[in-house]
C-alpha cells in the first residue's frame, strides 16, 4: 500500500509518500529521469550502518556521483558547529543550486539537514527520507528546520519546505523500541489536539509485539498524522496562529530537555511528560476532563532522569527562553477539552509549578 499526501503551503507544494518498500519508486517519481551529475546525501550514522547498501543502490540509479556525509546520533549534531561542517562538505564539494540534498534519518538529521539545505547557496532542493516514527509523523513535514543554541532548543533556524518526503516504513524494522515510543508521543499529540480516533489506533503500541504490527495499520496511522499536520501547516505556514497548537506539551518539553542537557531525556519522552503537564495546567486553569486518554500510555515510558535532579524554578526559568514566548508572560497551548486546543497566558507561577509537580511524579 502506498499513500500520497499533498502538502500545499503558501511557499511550496510537495508530496509525502508513505508505504513499505517504496523508496525506489518514490525516488523515481521525484528525481529527473536523466541521471543527475551529483547527489548530496546526509545520513544518520545508525541508518547508514543498517541500511546503506539498499539506499546506495536506490540512489545510484539516479546519479553519476554520490557524495555522502554521516551525521552522528544525538542532539549534539543539531549544533552550529556541526552545521558548519555540513557547509564545508557541501561547499568544498562545489554543490550547485539545483543539486538536491537528500537527508536520511530521524528528526535530528532532518532538522540539521533541512537547515543546511535552506542556507547553502540560499537554498538547495531538499528531499527528506525520515527513518524514525517521529520524523515520519512530524518533523519531516511542515518545513521547520534548525539547530540548537546554548540558550535553548531550535533557536536558530528557518522555515524551508522540502521537494518531497519519502516515509518508507521498512526503515522502522531496525528502530529500537524506545524510539518507537518517542514517536508515539507526537502521535498522541495529534490525538489530543485534533482526532480522538488516534487514541484508539495508537493502542497497537500497548501490545507487546507492536513492532510487528500490521504494516497497513501503521501506514494508515502515519498517513492520518501527516494529514493533520499538513492541514494545519497549509493554514498557517509561519506559525502566526493555529500552527502553535502543534506545540501542545512542547513548552514544558523543551525546558525538560534543556534542564537535562539534551542527553538524559529524549525529545519524545519530554513531550509525553510535557503533555501531562499541559493537561494538568489546563485543569488548573478551568478545564474539566471526564477521561484521561493519555493515562493508558504512561507505562510505555521509562525515564533516565529523576525528579530529585530537576528544580521547578530552573524548569520554569528555561520556559522563559522558549522562542514561542512573545511578551514577558508565558503562553501555553492548553486544552479546553480534548481536541479543543487554545493558547493561554498563565501568569501565576504557582499554577505552573503545580502542573510540573504532578507530571514529574512519573519520574
Ligand atoms: N522540525 C520539526 O517540525 C520537528 C518536530 C518534532 C521534533 N523535531 C526534532 O526532532 C528531533 C528528534 O527526532 P527523533 O526522535 O527522530 O530523534 P533522532 O533523530 O535523534 O533519532 C533517534 C535515534 O534513532 C536512530 N535511528 C534513526 N533511524 C533509525 C533506524 N531506521 N534504525 C535504527 N536507528 C535509527 C538515530 O541514530 C538516533 O539514535 C528533536 O531534535 C526535535 O526537536 C522537529
mmCIF file of C-alpha atoms and ligand atoms in Angstrom:
data_model
loop_
_atom_site.group_PDB
_atom_site.id
_atom_site.type_symbol
_atom_site.label_atom_id
_atom_site.label_comp_id
_atom_site.label_asym_id
_atom_site.label_seq_id
_atom_site.Cartn_x
_atom_site.Cartn_y
_atom_site.Cartn_z
ATOM 1 C CA UNK A 1 0.000 0.000 0.000
ATOM 2 C CA UNK A 2 1.341 3.405 -0.968
ATOM 3 C CA UNK A 3 -0.235 6.616 0.292
ATOM 4 C CA UNK A 4 0.474 10.062 -1.119
ATOM 5 C CA UNK A 5 -0.432 13.224 0.761
ATOM 6 C CA UNK A 6 -0.232 16.621 -0.930
ATOM 7 C CA UNK A 7 1.074 19.445 1.193
ATOM 8 C CA UNK A 8 0.150 22.836 -0.229
ATOM 9 C CA UNK A 9 1.811 25.649 1.684
ATOM 10 C CA UNK A 10 1.986 29.264 0.580
ATOM 11 C CA UNK A 11 5.664 28.976 -0.257
ATOM 12 C CA UNK A 12 5.732 25.495 -1.805
ATOM 13 C CA UNK A 13 3.735 22.399 -2.736
ATOM 14 C CA UNK A 14 5.017 18.893 -2.339
ATOM 15 C CA UNK A 15 4.056 15.281 -1.761
ATOM 16 C CA UNK A 16 4.650 12.985 1.151
ATOM 17 C CA UNK A 17 4.797 9.310 0.175
ATOM 18 C CA UNK A 18 4.053 6.717 2.844
ATOM 19 C CA UNK A 19 4.346 2.961 2.388
ATOM 20 C CA UNK A 20 6.503 -0.098 2.789
ATOM 21 C CA UNK A 21 9.416 -0.667 0.379
ATOM 22 C CA UNK A 22 8.560 2.457 -1.607
ATOM 23 C CA UNK A 23 11.983 4.136 -1.688
ATOM 24 C CA UNK A 24 12.947 3.294 -5.277
ATOM 25 C CA UNK A 25 9.520 4.076 -6.764
ATOM 26 C CA UNK A 26 9.187 7.321 -4.833
ATOM 27 C CA UNK A 27 12.674 8.441 -5.907
ATOM 28 C CA UNK A 28 11.741 7.562 -9.465
ATOM 29 C CA UNK A 29 8.719 9.822 -9.191
ATOM 30 C CA UNK A 30 10.751 12.633 -7.640
ATOM 31 C CA UNK A 31 14.124 12.851 -9.351
ATOM 32 C CA UNK A 32 14.547 13.820 -13.009
ATOM 33 C CA UNK A 33 14.538 10.866 -15.407
ATOM 34 C CA UNK A 34 18.035 11.632 -16.753
ATOM 35 C CA UNK A 35 20.959 10.916 -14.469
ATOM 36 C CA UNK A 36 21.999 13.849 -12.240
ATOM 37 C CA UNK A 37 25.722 14.707 -12.150
ATOM 38 C CA UNK A 38 25.887 14.663 -8.378
ATOM 39 C CA UNK A 39 23.648 13.902 -5.451
ATOM 40 C CA UNK A 40 24.498 15.014 -1.931
ATOM 41 C CA UNK A 41 23.392 12.827 0.954
ATOM 42 C CA UNK A 42 23.335 13.492 4.687
ATOM 43 C CA UNK A 43 22.645 10.301 6.576
ATOM 44 C CA UNK A 44 22.249 9.377 10.238
ATOM 45 C CA UNK A 45 25.118 7.145 11.358
ATOM 46 C CA UNK A 46 22.882 4.321 12.612
ATOM 47 C CA UNK A 47 20.751 4.339 9.481
ATOM 48 C CA UNK A 48 23.961 4.112 7.462
ATOM 49 C CA UNK A 49 25.063 1.037 9.441
ATOM 50 C CA UNK A 50 21.740 -0.739 8.950
ATOM 51 C CA UNK A 51 20.549 0.322 5.516
ATOM 52 C CA UNK A 52 23.309 1.811 3.359
ATOM 53 C CA UNK A 53 23.558 -0.933 0.686
ATOM 54 C CA UNK A 54 19.864 -0.679 -0.242
ATOM 55 C CA UNK A 55 19.840 3.138 -0.077
ATOM 56 C CA UNK A 56 23.027 3.310 -2.132
ATOM 57 C CA UNK A 57 21.508 1.086 -4.793
ATOM 58 C CA UNK A 58 18.310 3.145 -4.971
ATOM 59 C CA UNK A 59 20.255 6.428 -5.284
ATOM 60 C CA UNK A 60 22.971 5.183 -7.669
ATOM 61 C CA UNK A 61 20.235 4.619 -10.233
ATOM 62 C CA UNK A 62 19.844 8.406 -10.477
ATOM 63 C CA UNK A 63 23.347 9.828 -10.423
ATOM 64 C CA UNK A 64 26.899 9.579 -11.670
ATOM 65 C CA UNK A 65 28.354 10.606 -8.317
ATOM 66 C CA UNK A 66 27.044 10.238 -4.805
ATOM 67 C CA UNK A 67 28.636 12.466 -2.160
ATOM 68 C CA UNK A 68 27.835 11.414 1.355
ATOM 69 C CA UNK A 69 28.280 12.701 4.892
ATOM 70 C CA UNK A 70 27.336 10.816 8.047
ATOM 71 C CA UNK A 71 25.634 12.524 10.978
ATOM 72 C CA UNK A 72 26.498 11.185 14.446
ATOM 73 C CA UNK A 73 23.443 10.299 16.526
ATOM 74 C CA UNK A 74 22.157 12.669 19.197
ATOM 75 C CA UNK A 75 21.118 16.288 19.718
ATOM 76 C CA UNK A 76 24.788 17.371 19.739
ATOM 77 C CA UNK A 77 24.718 17.091 15.948
ATOM 78 C CA UNK A 78 21.998 19.750 15.867
ATOM 79 C CA UNK A 79 24.573 22.449 16.565
ATOM 80 C CA UNK A 80 26.045 25.448 14.795
ATOM 81 C CA UNK A 81 29.417 23.664 14.830
ATOM 82 C CA UNK A 82 28.101 20.610 13.024
ATOM 83 C CA UNK A 83 26.006 22.727 10.647
ATOM 84 C CA UNK A 84 29.283 24.463 9.750
ATOM 85 C CA UNK A 85 30.878 21.063 8.982
ATOM 86 C CA UNK A 86 27.933 20.284 6.701
ATOM 87 C CA UNK A 87 28.534 23.613 4.937
ATOM 88 C CA UNK A 88 32.197 22.606 4.415
ATOM 89 C CA UNK A 89 31.048 19.275 2.977
ATOM 90 C CA UNK A 90 28.618 20.941 0.553
ATOM 91 C CA UNK A 91 30.651 23.971 -0.466
ATOM 92 C CA UNK A 92 34.075 22.302 -0.684
ATOM 93 C CA UNK A 93 32.473 19.739 -2.983
ATOM 94 C CA UNK A 94 31.092 22.605 -5.074
ATOM 95 C CA UNK A 95 27.418 21.949 -4.585
ATOM 96 C CA UNK A 96 25.255 23.737 -7.127
ATOM 97 C CA UNK A 97 21.936 25.462 -6.575
ATOM 98 C CA UNK A 98 19.933 22.825 -8.398
ATOM 99 C CA UNK A 99 21.670 19.834 -6.776
ATOM 100 C CA UNK A 100 19.299 18.005 -4.431
ATOM 101 C CA UNK A 101 20.338 17.391 -0.838
ATOM 102 C CA UNK A 102 18.895 14.106 0.365
ATOM 103 C CA UNK A 103 18.529 13.950 4.134
ATOM 104 C CA UNK A 104 18.069 10.493 5.630
ATOM 105 C CA UNK A 105 17.454 9.927 9.325
ATOM 106 C CA UNK A 106 15.383 10.992 12.306
ATOM 107 C CA UNK A 107 14.413 14.476 13.449
ATOM 108 C CA UNK A 108 17.966 15.415 14.389
ATOM 109 C CA UNK A 109 19.392 14.728 10.923
ATOM 110 C CA UNK A 110 16.225 16.145 9.353
ATOM 111 C CA UNK A 111 16.295 19.458 11.243
ATOM 112 C CA UNK A 112 20.040 19.876 10.668
ATOM 113 C CA UNK A 113 19.901 18.823 7.015
ATOM 114 C CA UNK A 114 16.848 20.968 6.352
ATOM 115 C CA UNK A 115 18.667 23.980 7.766
ATOM 116 C CA UNK A 116 21.748 23.170 5.675
ATOM 117 C CA UNK A 117 19.547 22.958 2.566
ATOM 118 C CA UNK A 118 17.883 26.262 3.460
ATOM 119 C CA UNK A 119 21.154 28.101 3.979
ATOM 120 C CA UNK A 120 23.665 26.695 1.456
ATOM 121 C CA UNK A 121 23.623 28.964 -1.617
ATOM 122 C CA UNK A 122 20.362 30.385 -0.156
ATOM 123 C CA UNK A 123 18.516 27.174 -0.841
ATOM 124 C CA UNK A 124 19.058 23.699 -2.304
ATOM 125 C CA UNK A 125 16.266 21.299 -3.312
ATOM 126 C CA UNK A 126 15.623 19.173 -0.216
ATOM 127 C CA UNK A 127 14.400 15.588 -0.092
ATOM 128 C CA UNK A 128 13.514 14.191 3.325
ATOM 129 C CA UNK A 129 13.722 10.443 3.895
ATOM 130 C CA UNK A 130 12.603 10.133 7.528
ATOM 131 C CA UNK A 131 13.660 6.902 9.247
ATOM 132 C CA UNK A 132 12.173 7.281 12.738
ATOM 133 C CA UNK A 133 8.489 7.183 13.555
ATOM 134 C CA UNK A 134 8.742 10.699 14.986
ATOM 135 C CA UNK A 135 10.305 12.054 11.814
ATOM 136 C CA UNK A 136 7.703 10.312 9.637
ATOM 137 C CA UNK A 137 4.685 11.667 11.521
ATOM 138 C CA UNK A 138 6.059 15.055 12.409
ATOM 139 C CA UNK A 139 9.481 16.582 11.840
ATOM 140 C CA UNK A 140 9.854 15.876 8.104
ATOM 141 C CA UNK A 141 6.556 17.651 7.368
ATOM 142 C CA UNK A 142 5.930 21.379 7.540
ATOM 143 C CA UNK A 143 9.317 22.912 6.874
ATOM 144 C CA UNK A 144 10.690 23.721 10.315
ATOM 145 C CA UNK A 145 14.465 23.364 10.206
ATOM 146 C CA UNK A 146 17.160 24.377 12.627
ATOM 147 C CA UNK A 147 19.822 23.759 15.201
ATOM 148 C CA UNK A 148 20.069 24.310 18.940
ATOM 149 C CA UNK A 149 21.893 27.053 20.843
ATOM 150 C CA UNK A 150 23.139 27.069 24.440
ATOM 151 C CA UNK A 151 20.268 29.445 25.203
ATOM 152 C CA UNK A 152 17.701 26.864 24.122
ATOM 153 C CA UNK A 153 16.435 24.349 21.634
ATOM 154 C CA UNK A 154 15.788 25.101 17.953
ATOM 155 C CA UNK A 155 16.620 28.783 18.490
ATOM 156 C CA UNK A 156 18.477 29.066 15.177
ATOM 157 C CA UNK A 157 16.572 28.023 12.094
ATOM 158 C CA UNK A 158 14.233 28.745 9.252
ATOM 159 C CA UNK A 159 11.044 27.644 7.562
ATOM 160 C CA UNK A 160 12.085 25.700 4.472
ATOM 161 C CA UNK A 161 9.795 23.232 2.744
ATOM 162 C CA UNK A 162 11.152 20.087 1.080
ATOM 163 C CA UNK A 163 10.551 18.972 -2.515
ATOM 164 C CA UNK A 164 9.385 15.560 -1.348
ATOM 165 C CA UNK A 165 9.098 13.431 1.760
ATOM 166 C CA UNK A 166 9.513 9.657 1.446
ATOM 167 C CA UNK A 167 8.413 7.747 4.559
ATOM 168 C CA UNK A 168 9.338 4.128 3.854
ATOM 169 C CA UNK A 169 8.229 2.069 6.870
ATOM 170 C CA UNK A 170 10.780 -0.643 6.116
ATOM 171 C CA UNK A 171 13.365 1.537 7.879
ATOM 172 C CA UNK A 172 11.427 1.139 11.108
ATOM 173 C CA UNK A 173 12.402 -2.567 11.269
ATOM 174 C CA UNK A 174 15.717 -1.571 12.836
ATOM 175 C CA UNK A 175 14.391 1.265 15.001
ATOM 176 C CA UNK A 176 14.860 0.489 18.716
ATOM 177 C CA UNK A 177 11.627 0.141 20.737
ATOM 178 C CA UNK A 178 12.441 3.210 22.790
ATOM 179 C CA UNK A 179 12.464 5.289 19.580
ATOM 180 C CA UNK A 180 9.061 3.950 18.550
ATOM 181 C CA UNK A 181 7.724 5.174 21.892
ATOM 182 C CA UNK A 182 9.319 8.579 21.245
ATOM 183 C CA UNK A 183 7.333 8.755 18.028
ATOM 184 C CA UNK A 184 4.206 7.727 19.881
ATOM 185 C CA UNK A 185 4.341 11.000 21.863
ATOM 186 C CA UNK A 186 3.821 13.090 18.732
ATOM 187 C CA UNK A 187 1.084 10.697 17.579
ATOM 188 C CA UNK A 188 -0.706 11.190 20.914
ATOM 189 C CA UNK A 189 -0.262 14.930 20.480
ATOM 190 C CA UNK A 190 -2.302 14.777 17.254
ATOM 191 C CA UNK A 191 -4.914 12.717 19.106
ATOM 192 C CA UNK A 192 -5.107 15.286 21.916
ATOM 193 C CA UNK A 193 -5.378 18.364 19.721
ATOM 194 C CA UNK A 194 -7.240 17.041 16.710
ATOM 195 C CA UNK A 195 -8.520 13.474 16.341
ATOM 196 C CA UNK A 196 -9.933 11.315 19.118
ATOM 197 C CA UNK A 197 -9.770 8.170 16.899
ATOM 198 C CA UNK A 198 -5.993 8.269 17.037
ATOM 199 C CA UNK A 199 -6.076 7.353 20.746
ATOM 200 C CA UNK A 200 -7.755 4.085 19.735
ATOM 201 C CA UNK A 201 -5.478 3.495 16.719
ATOM 202 C CA UNK A 202 -2.440 4.095 18.941
ATOM 203 C CA UNK A 203 -3.458 1.174 21.135
ATOM 204 C CA UNK A 204 -1.311 -1.013 18.851
ATOM 205 C CA UNK A 205 1.605 0.289 20.938
ATOM 206 C CA UNK A 206 0.150 -1.343 24.031
ATOM 207 C CA UNK A 207 0.719 -4.776 22.521
ATOM 208 C CA UNK A 208 3.984 -6.478 23.386
ATOM 209 C CA UNK A 209 4.914 -7.135 19.766
ATOM 210 C CA UNK A 210 3.848 -3.725 18.422
ATOM 211 C CA UNK A 211 6.929 -3.599 16.174
ATOM 212 C CA UNK A 212 5.408 -6.350 14.076
ATOM 213 C CA UNK A 213 2.005 -4.644 13.870
ATOM 214 C CA UNK A 214 0.127 -4.916 10.581
ATOM 215 C CA UNK A 215 2.033 -2.562 8.209
ATOM 216 C CA UNK A 216 -1.257 -1.369 6.754
ATOM 217 C CA UNK A 217 -2.440 -0.174 10.188
ATOM 218 C CA UNK A 218 0.853 1.612 10.721
ATOM 219 C CA UNK A 219 0.791 3.231 7.287
ATOM 220 C CA UNK A 220 -2.762 4.465 7.940
ATOM 221 C CA UNK A 221 -1.747 5.892 11.311
ATOM 222 C CA UNK A 222 1.290 7.709 9.852
ATOM 223 C CA UNK A 223 -0.863 9.000 6.976
ATOM 224 C CA UNK A 224 -3.529 10.322 9.380
ATOM 225 C CA UNK A 225 -0.897 12.207 11.377
ATOM 226 C CA UNK A 226 0.739 13.693 8.280
ATOM 227 C CA UNK A 227 -2.659 14.860 7.028
ATOM 228 C CA UNK A 228 -3.387 16.648 10.307
ATOM 229 C CA UNK A 229 -0.020 18.363 10.260
ATOM 230 C CA UNK A 230 -0.312 19.241 6.568
ATOM 231 C CA UNK A 231 -3.767 20.694 7.131
ATOM 232 C CA UNK A 232 -2.543 22.938 9.957
ATOM 233 C CA UNK A 233 0.627 23.997 8.131
ATOM 234 C CA UNK A 234 -1.360 24.836 4.999
ATOM 235 C CA UNK A 235 -3.463 27.254 7.010
ATOM 236 C CA UNK A 236 -0.593 28.746 8.975
ATOM 237 C CA UNK A 237 2.823 28.022 7.462
ATOM 238 C CA UNK A 238 4.796 30.515 9.551
ATOM 239 C CA UNK A 239 3.115 29.971 12.920
ATOM 240 C CA UNK A 240 1.173 33.169 13.250
ATOM 241 C CA UNK A 241 -1.827 31.317 14.673
ATOM 242 C CA UNK A 242 -3.072 27.743 14.760
ATOM 243 C CA UNK A 243 0.287 26.119 13.985
ATOM 244 C CA UNK A 244 1.086 26.817 17.617
ATOM 245 C CA UNK A 245 -1.342 24.013 18.546
ATOM 246 C CA UNK A 246 1.288 21.558 17.301
ATOM 247 C CA UNK A 247 3.358 22.713 20.269
ATOM 248 C CA UNK A 248 0.971 21.119 22.763
ATOM 249 C CA UNK A 249 3.239 19.908 25.592
ATOM 250 C CA UNK A 250 6.349 21.330 23.924
ATOM 251 C CA UNK A 251 6.940 24.423 26.069
ATOM 252 C CA UNK A 252 7.296 22.088 29.042
ATOM 253 C CA UNK A 253 9.193 19.529 26.953
ATOM 254 C CA UNK A 254 11.847 21.941 25.707
ATOM 255 C CA UNK A 255 12.506 23.109 29.281
ATOM 256 C CA UNK A 256 12.939 19.498 30.386
ATOM 257 C CA UNK A 257 15.308 18.756 27.522
ATOM 258 C CA UNK A 258 17.370 21.821 28.354
ATOM 259 C CA UNK A 259 17.467 21.020 32.085
ATOM 260 C CA UNK A 260 18.633 17.501 31.170
ATOM 261 C CA UNK A 261 21.395 18.943 28.931
ATOM 262 C CA UNK A 262 19.803 17.154 25.968
ATOM 263 C CA UNK A 263 21.233 13.816 26.995
ATOM 264 C CA UNK A 264 19.230 12.138 29.747
ATOM 265 C CA UNK A 265 15.769 12.655 28.291
ATOM 266 C CA UNK A 266 14.758 12.216 24.669
ATOM 267 C CA UNK A 267 12.519 14.640 22.811
ATOM 268 C CA UNK A 268 9.665 12.123 22.735
ATOM 269 C CA UNK A 269 9.901 11.349 26.451
ATOM 270 C CA UNK A 270 9.969 15.057 27.240
ATOM 271 C CA UNK A 271 6.928 15.630 25.012
ATOM 272 C CA UNK A 272 4.934 12.939 26.813
ATOM 273 C CA UNK A 273 5.718 14.488 30.220
ATOM 274 C CA UNK A 274 5.098 17.930 28.714
ATOM 275 C CA UNK A 275 1.654 16.868 27.558
ATOM 276 C CA UNK A 276 0.859 15.564 31.042
ATOM 277 C CA UNK A 277 1.955 18.916 32.475
ATOM 278 C CA UNK A 278 -0.075 20.845 29.862
ATOM 279 C CA UNK A 279 -3.134 18.733 30.627
ATOM 280 C CA UNK A 280 -2.627 19.427 34.358
ATOM 281 C CA UNK A 281 -2.301 23.145 33.691
ATOM 282 C CA UNK A 282 -5.456 23.040 31.567
ATOM 283 C CA UNK A 283 -7.306 21.586 34.554
ATOM 284 C CA UNK A 284 -5.752 24.060 36.972
ATOM 285 C CA UNK A 285 -6.993 26.888 34.752
ATOM 286 C CA UNK A 286 -10.563 25.693 34.451
ATOM 287 C CA UNK A 287 -10.862 22.699 32.108
ATOM 288 C CA UNK A 288 -12.518 19.530 33.244
ATOM 289 C CA UNK A 289 -11.700 16.215 31.575
ATOM 290 C CA UNK A 290 -14.061 13.331 32.131
ATOM 291 C CA UNK A 291 -11.379 10.889 30.949
ATOM 292 C CA UNK A 292 -7.602 10.876 30.873
ATOM 293 C CA UNK A 293 -6.805 9.392 27.478
ATOM 294 C CA UNK A 294 -3.040 9.734 27.953
ATOM 295 C CA UNK A 295 -3.135 7.618 31.070
ATOM 296 C CA UNK A 296 -3.078 4.181 29.482
ATOM 297 C CA UNK A 297 0.145 5.007 27.585
ATOM 298 C CA UNK A 298 2.134 6.095 30.667
ATOM 299 C CA UNK A 299 3.570 2.667 31.386
ATOM 300 C CA UNK A 300 5.296 2.589 27.975
ATOM 301 C CA UNK A 301 7.707 5.323 29.040
ATOM 302 C CA UNK A 302 10.816 4.726 31.140
ATOM 303 C CA UNK A 303 12.966 7.647 32.146
ATOM 304 C CA UNK A 304 16.655 8.111 32.842
ATOM 305 C CA UNK A 305 16.088 11.334 34.800
ATOM 306 C CA UNK A 306 14.727 11.573 38.297
ATOM 307 C CA UNK A 307 12.651 14.394 39.705
ATOM 308 C CA UNK A 308 15.166 14.944 42.538
ATOM 309 C CA UNK A 309 17.595 16.250 39.899
ATOM 310 C CA UNK A 310 15.161 18.782 38.482
ATOM 311 C CA UNK A 311 14.300 22.099 40.065
ATOM 312 C CA UNK A 312 10.901 23.624 39.352
ATOM 313 C CA UNK A 313 12.408 27.104 39.387
ATOM 314 C CA UNK A 314 15.029 26.086 36.827
ATOM 315 C CA UNK A 315 12.442 24.434 34.587
ATOM 316 C CA UNK A 316 10.193 27.471 34.691
ATOM 317 C CA UNK A 317 13.187 29.694 34.033
ATOM 318 C CA UNK A 318 14.014 27.643 30.923
ATOM 319 C CA UNK A 319 10.469 28.143 29.662
ATOM 320 C CA UNK A 320 11.149 31.863 29.591
ATOM 321 C CA UNK A 321 13.815 31.313 26.913
ATOM 322 C CA UNK A 322 11.449 29.314 24.692
ATOM 323 C CA UNK A 323 11.220 31.083 21.346
ATOM 324 C CA UNK A 324 7.432 30.895 21.278
ATOM 325 C CA UNK A 325 7.328 33.493 24.019
ATOM 326 C CA UNK A 326 6.497 36.914 22.642
ATOM 327 C CA UNK A 327 5.899 39.024 25.752
ATOM 328 C CA UNK A 328 7.218 38.626 29.276
ATOM 329 C CA UNK A 329 4.450 36.221 30.247
ATOM 330 C CA UNK A 330 4.414 32.533 29.457
ATOM 331 C CA UNK A 331 1.985 31.272 26.816
ATOM 332 C CA UNK A 332 0.879 27.655 26.720
ATOM 333 C CA UNK A 333 -1.108 25.515 24.349
ATOM 334 C CA UNK A 334 -3.754 24.064 26.663
ATOM 335 C CA UNK A 335 -6.934 22.088 26.109
ATOM 336 C CA UNK A 336 -10.414 23.484 26.734
ATOM 337 C CA UNK A 337 -11.413 19.889 26.215
ATOM 338 C CA UNK A 338 -9.905 17.055 24.207
ATOM 339 C CA UNK A 339 -9.378 18.172 20.582
ATOM 340 C CA UNK A 340 -10.064 21.812 21.513
ATOM 341 C CA UNK A 341 -6.643 23.452 21.901
ATOM 342 C CA UNK A 342 -6.307 27.046 22.976
ATOM 343 C CA UNK A 343 -3.332 29.347 23.600
ATOM 344 C CA UNK A 344 -3.436 30.792 27.119
ATOM 345 C CA UNK A 345 -1.211 33.155 29.027
ATOM 346 C CA UNK A 346 -0.569 31.911 32.553
ATOM 347 C CA UNK A 347 0.866 34.466 34.954
ATOM 348 C CA UNK A 348 0.575 32.501 38.175
ATOM 349 C CA UNK A 349 3.909 30.699 38.622
ATOM 350 C CA UNK A 350 2.415 28.601 41.434
ATOM 351 C CA UNK A 351 -0.012 27.037 38.962
ATOM 352 C CA UNK A 352 2.832 26.286 36.566
ATOM 353 C CA UNK A 353 4.815 24.667 39.400
ATOM 354 C CA UNK A 354 1.767 22.582 40.357
ATOM 355 C CA UNK A 355 1.382 21.433 36.755
ATOM 356 C CA UNK A 356 5.075 20.447 36.676
ATOM 357 C CA UNK A 357 4.919 18.633 40.032
ATOM 358 C CA UNK A 358 2.069 16.373 39.037
ATOM 359 C CA UNK A 359 3.753 15.454 35.732
ATOM 360 C CA UNK A 360 7.159 14.873 37.320
ATOM 361 C CA UNK A 361 5.625 12.335 39.686
ATOM 362 C CA UNK A 362 6.036 10.000 36.711
ATOM 363 C CA UNK A 363 9.822 10.082 37.206
HETATM 364 N N1 LIG B 1 11.110 20.115 12.573
HETATM 365 C C1 LIG B 1 10.054 19.771 13.266
HETATM 366 O O1 LIG B 1 8.915 20.151 12.962
HETATM 367 C C2 LIG B 1 10.228 18.851 14.451
HETATM 368 C C3 LIG B 1 9.111 18.237 15.038
HETATM 369 C C4 LIG B 1 9.307 17.342 16.087
HETATM 370 C C5 LIG B 1 10.603 17.082 16.542
HETATM 371 N N2 LIG B 1 11.659 17.696 15.957
HETATM 372 C C6 LIG B 1 13.035 17.408 16.383
HETATM 373 O O2 LIG B 1 13.316 16.050 16.090
HETATM 374 C C7 LIG B 1 14.361 15.597 16.959
HETATM 375 C C8 LIG B 1 14.026 14.216 17.478
HETATM 376 O O3 LIG B 1 13.921 13.355 16.379
HETATM 377 P P1 LIG B 1 13.961 11.767 16.548
HETATM 378 O O4 LIG B 1 13.125 11.369 17.694
HETATM 379 O O5 LIG B 1 13.701 11.197 15.219
HETATM 380 O O6 LIG B 1 15.439 11.503 17.046
HETATM 381 P P2 LIG B 1 16.828 11.205 16.324
HETATM 382 O O7 LIG B 1 16.941 11.814 15.018
HETATM 383 O O8 LIG B 1 17.853 11.530 17.359
HETATM 384 O O9 LIG B 1 16.790 9.607 16.138
HETATM 385 C C9 LIG B 1 16.659 8.794 17.269
HETATM 386 C C10 LIG B 1 17.686 7.639 17.255
HETATM 387 O O10 LIG B 1 17.293 6.686 16.292
HETATM 388 C C11 LIG B 1 18.398 6.355 15.444
HETATM 389 N N3 LIG B 1 17.785 5.962 14.180
HETATM 390 C C12 LIG B 1 17.136 6.738 13.267
HETATM 391 N N4 LIG B 1 16.557 5.982 12.335
HETATM 392 C C13 LIG B 1 16.845 4.690 12.626
HETATM 393 C C14 LIG B 1 16.508 3.457 12.032
HETATM 394 N N5 LIG B 1 15.717 3.389 10.986
HETATM 395 N N6 LIG B 1 17.007 2.331 12.595
HETATM 396 C C15 LIG B 1 17.799 2.386 13.711
HETATM 397 N N7 LIG B 1 18.104 3.525 14.340
HETATM 398 C C16 LIG B 1 17.639 4.668 13.793
HETATM 399 C C17 LIG B 1 19.249 7.595 15.446
HETATM 400 O O11 LIG B 1 20.579 7.293 15.134
HETATM 401 C C18 LIG B 1 19.105 8.042 16.903
HETATM 402 O O12 LIG B 1 19.975 7.296 17.724
HETATM 403 C C19 LIG B 1 14.491 16.634 18.046
HETATM 404 O O13 LIG B 1 15.651 17.390 17.832
HETATM 405 C C20 LIG B 1 13.271 17.519 17.867
HETATM 406 O O14 LIG B 1 13.488 18.836 18.264
HETATM 407 C C21 LIG B 1 11.493 18.567 14.925
#
